[in-house]
Every structure is written in structure tokens, then in C-alpha cells.
Short mmCIF file of C-alpha atoms in Angstrom, two decimals:
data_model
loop_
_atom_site.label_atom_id
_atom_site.label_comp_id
_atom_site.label_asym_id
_atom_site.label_seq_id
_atom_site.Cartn_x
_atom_site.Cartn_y
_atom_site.Cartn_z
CA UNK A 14 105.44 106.71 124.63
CA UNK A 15 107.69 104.37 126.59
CA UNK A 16 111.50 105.75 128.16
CA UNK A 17 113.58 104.15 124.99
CA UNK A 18 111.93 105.80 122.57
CA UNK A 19 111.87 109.17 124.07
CA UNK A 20 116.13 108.84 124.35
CA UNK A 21 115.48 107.09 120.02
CA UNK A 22 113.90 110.19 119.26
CA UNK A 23 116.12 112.82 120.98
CA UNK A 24 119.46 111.21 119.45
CA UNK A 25 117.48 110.65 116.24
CA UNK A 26 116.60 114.98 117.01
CA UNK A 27 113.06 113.96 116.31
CA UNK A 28 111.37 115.34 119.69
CA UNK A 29 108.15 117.82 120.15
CA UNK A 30 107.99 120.51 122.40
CA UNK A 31 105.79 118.23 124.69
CA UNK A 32 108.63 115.55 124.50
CA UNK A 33 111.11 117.80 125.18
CA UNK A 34 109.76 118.93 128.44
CA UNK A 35 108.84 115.08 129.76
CA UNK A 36 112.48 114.13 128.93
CA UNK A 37 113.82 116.97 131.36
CA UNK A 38 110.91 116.12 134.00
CA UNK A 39 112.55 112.64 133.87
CA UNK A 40 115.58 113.38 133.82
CA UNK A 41 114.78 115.51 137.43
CA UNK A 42 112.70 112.65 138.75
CA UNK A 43 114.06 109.12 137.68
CA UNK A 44 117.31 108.39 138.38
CA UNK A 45 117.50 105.31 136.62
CA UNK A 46 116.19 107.46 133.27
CA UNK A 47 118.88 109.97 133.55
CA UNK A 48 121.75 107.28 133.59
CA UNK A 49 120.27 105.35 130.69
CA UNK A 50 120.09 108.79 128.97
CA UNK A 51 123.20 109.57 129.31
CA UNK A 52 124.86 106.36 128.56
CA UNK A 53 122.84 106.21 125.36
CA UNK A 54 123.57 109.98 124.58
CA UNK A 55 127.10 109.31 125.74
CA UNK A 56 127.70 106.38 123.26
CA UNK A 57 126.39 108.10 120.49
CA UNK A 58 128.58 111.01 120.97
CA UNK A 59 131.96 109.17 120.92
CA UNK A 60 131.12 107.11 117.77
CA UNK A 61 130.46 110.38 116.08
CA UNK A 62 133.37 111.72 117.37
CA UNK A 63 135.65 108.81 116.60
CA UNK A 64 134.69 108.94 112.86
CA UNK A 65 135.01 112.69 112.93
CA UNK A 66 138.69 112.75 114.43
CA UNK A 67 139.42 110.35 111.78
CA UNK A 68 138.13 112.04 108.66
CA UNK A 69 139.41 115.14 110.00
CA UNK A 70 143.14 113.44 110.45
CA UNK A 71 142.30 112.00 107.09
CA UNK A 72 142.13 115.86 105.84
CA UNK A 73 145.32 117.28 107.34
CA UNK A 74 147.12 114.59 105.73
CA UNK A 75 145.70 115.80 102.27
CA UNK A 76 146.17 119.02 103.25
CA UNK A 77 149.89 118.76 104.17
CA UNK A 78 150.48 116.93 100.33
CA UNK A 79 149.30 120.04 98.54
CA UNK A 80 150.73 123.54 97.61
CA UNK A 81 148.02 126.05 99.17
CA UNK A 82 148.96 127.60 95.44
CA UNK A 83 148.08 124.78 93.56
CA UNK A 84 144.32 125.50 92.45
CA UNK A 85 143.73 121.89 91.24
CA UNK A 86 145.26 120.69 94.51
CA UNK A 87 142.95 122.84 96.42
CA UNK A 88 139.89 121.60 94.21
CA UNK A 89 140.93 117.91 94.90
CA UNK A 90 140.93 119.05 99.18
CA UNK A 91 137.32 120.55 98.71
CA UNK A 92 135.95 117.49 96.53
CA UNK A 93 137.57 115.55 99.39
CA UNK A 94 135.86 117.19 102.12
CA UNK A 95 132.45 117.09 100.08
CA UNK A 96 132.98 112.91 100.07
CA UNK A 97 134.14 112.74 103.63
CA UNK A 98 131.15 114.99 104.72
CA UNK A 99 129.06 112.85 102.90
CA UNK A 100 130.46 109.76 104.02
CA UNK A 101 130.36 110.48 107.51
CA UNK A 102 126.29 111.18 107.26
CA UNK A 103 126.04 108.40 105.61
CA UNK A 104 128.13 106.05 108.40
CA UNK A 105 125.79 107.68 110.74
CA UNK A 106 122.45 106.76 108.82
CA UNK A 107 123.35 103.39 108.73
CA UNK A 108 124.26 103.15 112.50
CA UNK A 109 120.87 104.75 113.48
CA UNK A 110 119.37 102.82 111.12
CA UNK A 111 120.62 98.90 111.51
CA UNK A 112 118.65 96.34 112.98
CA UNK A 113 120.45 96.04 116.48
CA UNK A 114 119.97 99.72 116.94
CA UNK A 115 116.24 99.73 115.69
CA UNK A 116 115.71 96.98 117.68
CA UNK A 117 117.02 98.90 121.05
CA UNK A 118 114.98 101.77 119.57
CA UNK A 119 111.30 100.32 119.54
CA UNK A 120 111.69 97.48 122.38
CA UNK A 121 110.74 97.43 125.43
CA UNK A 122 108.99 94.60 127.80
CA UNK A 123 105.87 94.30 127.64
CA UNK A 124 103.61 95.06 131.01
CA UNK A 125 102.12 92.29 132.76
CA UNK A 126 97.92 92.93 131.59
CA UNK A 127 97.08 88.95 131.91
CA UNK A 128 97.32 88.47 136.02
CA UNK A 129 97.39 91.78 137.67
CA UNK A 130 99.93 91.46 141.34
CA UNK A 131 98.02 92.74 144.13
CA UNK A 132 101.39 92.72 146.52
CA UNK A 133 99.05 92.21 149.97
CA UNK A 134 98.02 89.00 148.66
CA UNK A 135 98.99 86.23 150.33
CA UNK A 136 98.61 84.03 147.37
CA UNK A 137 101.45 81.89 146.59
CA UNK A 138 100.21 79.30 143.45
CA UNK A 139 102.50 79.34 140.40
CA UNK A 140 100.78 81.64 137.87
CA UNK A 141 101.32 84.43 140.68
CA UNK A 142 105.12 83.88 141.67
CA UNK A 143 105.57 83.46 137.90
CA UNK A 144 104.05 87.04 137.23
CA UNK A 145 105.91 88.23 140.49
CA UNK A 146 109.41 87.23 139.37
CA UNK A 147 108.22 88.44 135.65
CA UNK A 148 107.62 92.05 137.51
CA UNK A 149 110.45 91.59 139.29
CA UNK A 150 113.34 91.28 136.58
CA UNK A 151 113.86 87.48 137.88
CA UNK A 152 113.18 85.82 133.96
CA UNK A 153 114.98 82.59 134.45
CA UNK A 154 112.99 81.91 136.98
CA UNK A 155 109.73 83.51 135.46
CA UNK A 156 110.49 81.55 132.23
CA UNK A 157 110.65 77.98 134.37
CA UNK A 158 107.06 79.03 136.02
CA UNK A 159 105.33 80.15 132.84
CA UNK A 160 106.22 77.25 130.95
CA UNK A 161 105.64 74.89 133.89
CA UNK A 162 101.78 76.49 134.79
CA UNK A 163 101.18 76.59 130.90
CA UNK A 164 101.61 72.73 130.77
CA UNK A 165 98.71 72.44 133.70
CA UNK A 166 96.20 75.51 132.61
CA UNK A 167 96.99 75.88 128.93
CA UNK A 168 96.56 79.46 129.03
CA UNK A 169 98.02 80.18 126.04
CA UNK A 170 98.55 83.82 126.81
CA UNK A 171 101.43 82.60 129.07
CA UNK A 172 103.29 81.67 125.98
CA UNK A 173 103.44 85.32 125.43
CA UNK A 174 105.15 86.01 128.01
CA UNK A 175 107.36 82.98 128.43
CA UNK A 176 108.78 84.38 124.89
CA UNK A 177 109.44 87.51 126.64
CA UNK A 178 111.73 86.21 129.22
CA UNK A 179 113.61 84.76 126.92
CA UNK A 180 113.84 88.00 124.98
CA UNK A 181 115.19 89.75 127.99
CA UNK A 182 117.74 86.77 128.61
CA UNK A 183 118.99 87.57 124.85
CA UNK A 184 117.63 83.97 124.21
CA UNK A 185 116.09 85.61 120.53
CA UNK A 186 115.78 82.28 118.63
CA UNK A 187 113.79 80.42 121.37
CA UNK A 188 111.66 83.80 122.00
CA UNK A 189 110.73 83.38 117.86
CA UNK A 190 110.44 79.40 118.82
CA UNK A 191 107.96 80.45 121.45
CA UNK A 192 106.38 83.33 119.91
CA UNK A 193 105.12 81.78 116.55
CA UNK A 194 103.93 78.84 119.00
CA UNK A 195 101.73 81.87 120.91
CA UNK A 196 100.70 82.96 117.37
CA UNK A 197 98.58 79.29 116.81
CA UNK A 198 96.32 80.14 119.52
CA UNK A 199 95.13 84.00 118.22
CA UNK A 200 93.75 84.85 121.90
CA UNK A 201 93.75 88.44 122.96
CA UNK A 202 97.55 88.96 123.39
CA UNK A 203 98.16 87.65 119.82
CA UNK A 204 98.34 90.82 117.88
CA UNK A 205 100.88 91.98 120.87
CA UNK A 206 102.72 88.75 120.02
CA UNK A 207 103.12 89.76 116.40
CA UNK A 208 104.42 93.11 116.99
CA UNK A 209 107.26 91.62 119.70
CA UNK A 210 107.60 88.38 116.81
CA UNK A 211 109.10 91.30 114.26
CA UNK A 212 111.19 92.92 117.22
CA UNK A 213 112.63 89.32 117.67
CA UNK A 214 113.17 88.49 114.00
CA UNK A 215 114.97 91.92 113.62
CA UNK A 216 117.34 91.49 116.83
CA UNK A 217 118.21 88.08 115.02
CA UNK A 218 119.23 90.06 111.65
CA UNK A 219 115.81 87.99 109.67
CA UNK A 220 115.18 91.34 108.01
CA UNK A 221 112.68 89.89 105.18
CA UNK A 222 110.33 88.25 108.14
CA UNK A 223 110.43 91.32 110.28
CA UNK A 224 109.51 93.40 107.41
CA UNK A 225 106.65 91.00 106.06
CA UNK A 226 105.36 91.20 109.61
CA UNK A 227 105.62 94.24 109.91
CA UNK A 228 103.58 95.20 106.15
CA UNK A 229 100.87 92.78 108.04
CA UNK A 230 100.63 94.91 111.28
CA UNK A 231 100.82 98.12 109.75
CA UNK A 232 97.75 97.26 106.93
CA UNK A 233 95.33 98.04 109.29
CA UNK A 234 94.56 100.68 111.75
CA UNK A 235 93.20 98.56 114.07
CA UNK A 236 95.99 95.97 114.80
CA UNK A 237 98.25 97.00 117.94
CA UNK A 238 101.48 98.84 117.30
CA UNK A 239 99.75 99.99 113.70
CA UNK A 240 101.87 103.34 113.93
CA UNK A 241 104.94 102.00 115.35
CA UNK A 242 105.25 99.34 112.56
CA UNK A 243 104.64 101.69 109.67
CA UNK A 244 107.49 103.90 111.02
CA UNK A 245 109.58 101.05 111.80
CA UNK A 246 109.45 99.67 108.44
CA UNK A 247 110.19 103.15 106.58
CA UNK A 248 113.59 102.44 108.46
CA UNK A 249 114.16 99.13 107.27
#
């Protein structure tokens, strides 16, 4: 299980014993994990707390209205609390629940398993400085390679990743452009390609394609992500 979806699960309070312990190992070991934990944690917290100091301000007022010996007063204050109660769970299913958020929940880049970086190398053609400045967080410039080297090789497994850079430079349409492209070819990184193709549609708010992609992954066993996209769509 990848980082982000150890932090989904412990805001969602979904976590195993054996999660539980690998988050606190983490958060002892990687420093970078701890501060996206508690930035995630942290923004989760004053959301909640925002729409609980309002329904609770929202209750005082009531309160202040009606005679404490006024039964039907005081059964109008509880019915109100019941609603409020209700409407605050309710505020905070659909937050956990909306597409950005399940979107943040299940994605995360995909590893480089095409052209493996062996960093003594003193190889410099373009399919390895594009997978170097894929590994190293440089996408504009991994992008440019990819779609440069594809254009010689046609590898079409470097669409793949091309439509990955342009996922992590928030560039979701041409990552769907680039994906579906990718999905033509059906070579080994296509069934990868369909799982990140639903991410992509569900960042961009196209809830009835994510979900039809994601029925398709998650009717068989043996397609990649089979689990994730079956839980991902009882969210939707």
C-alpha cells in the first residue's frame, strides 16, 4: 500500500493493526511522510472544526430564543440538534467522498518498470534522461523527452508515461488525450493505463467514464488495480 492511502485510510479511521504500526514507523523514519501527514490530518481537522463552531453557534442562538420552561421549545432545540448532527455527518461524507478528494485518495505516480536507471551509467541517449528527469520530479522536461523519443522508437509504453507527467503538471485533459491514445496500443502497461485513465477522468469531475472504467477493471480478478477499483467505485 502506497504513503496516500495509508494517511486516506487513517482520516477515513479505516486502518489495521499492521497499518497502524507502519504509519508510526514512518512517521519516525520519513520526514517528508510525517509533514504530508500532518498537513493532510491538519486540513481535515479545521474543516471539521469550522462546520462544528458553526452549528454549535447555530445552537446557542436557538437556545438563547427559548424559555428553558417551554417543553415544546426545548423539543424544537433537540429536533434541531438531531438535524445539525446529522447534517454535519453528512457534510463530512460528501467531503471524504467527492471526486477531488478520492482522487488525492487513490493516486499516486506510477514507478518507472519500462527502463530501469542504473545511476553509474554513463549513458546519456534520450529514453534515459527522459526516465531520469521522470525519477527526478523534472515532468516538463520528462514530458518533452518522452514524446520526442516516442516519435523515433514508437514504444508505445512511453505514452504511458508521457500521460503521467502531465498528470503531475495538473495538465488532466491532455493526460486523458494521451492516455486513451496509450490505450490503442494494449502493450503490457495498458491495463496500468486504464486504472490511471479513471483517476484522470475523476480529477476532471467525468464521473460516468470513471465509473464505466472502473465496472471494466474491477470485472475481473486478474486486471491490475482489481481491488482498488471495486472499492473506489462503492465511493462513487
Amino acid at each position: 500500500m502506497n504513503k496516500e492511502e495509508l494517511i486516506a485510510k487513517y482520516i477515513r479511521n479505516e486502518l489495521s493493526e499492521s497499518e497502524i504500526k507502519e504509519i508510526e514507523e514512518l512517521l519516525d523514519s520519513d520526514t517528508h511522510f510525517k509533514e504530508q501527514f500532518e498537513f493532510e490530518t491538519q486540513i481535515q481537522k479545521a474543516i471539521y472544526r469550522r462546520e462544528h463552531d458553526k452549528n454549535k453557534q447555530f445552537l446557542k442562538n436557538i437556545e438563547s430564543k427559548v424559555s428553558s420552561k417551554n417543553s415544546k421549545a426545548n423539543w424544537f432545540l433537540i429536533a434541531a440538534s438531531i438535524i445539525l448532527l446529522a447534517s454535519l455527518g453528512f457534510y463530512w461524507k460528501q467531503y471524504t467522498t467527492s471526486p477531488e478528494r478520492l482522487f488525492s485518495n487513490y493516486y499516486s505516480k506510477a514507478s518507472n518498470t519500462s527502463h530501469p536507471i542504473v545511476r553509474h551509467n554513463s549513458d546519456t541517449d534520450k529514453l534515459t534522461k527522459a526516465f531520469i528527469a521522470y525519477e527526478s520530479e523534472a515532468y516538463n522536461k520528462a514530458q518533452s523527452l518522452f514524446a520526442e523519443v516516442y516519435k523515433l522508437l514508437n514504444n508505445s509504453e512511453l505514452l504511458f508515461y508521457e500521460a503521467i507527467c502531465y498528470m503531475e503538471m495538473d495538465e488532466t485533459q491532455l493526460a486523458i488525450e494521451t492516455f486513451n491514445k496509450h490505450q490503442t496500443f494494449q502493450d503490457k502497461l495498458a491495463g496500468k493505463s486504464q486504472w490511471y485513465l479513471s483517476l484522470a477522468y475523476l480529477k476532471s469531475n467525468k464521473k460516468n467514464k470513471a465509473e464505466n472504467l472502473l465496472k471494466e477493471i474491477s470485472s475481473s480478478t486478474s486486471n491490475y488495480n482489481y481491488d482498488k477499483a471495486k472499492d473506489l467505485l462503492s465511493k462513487l
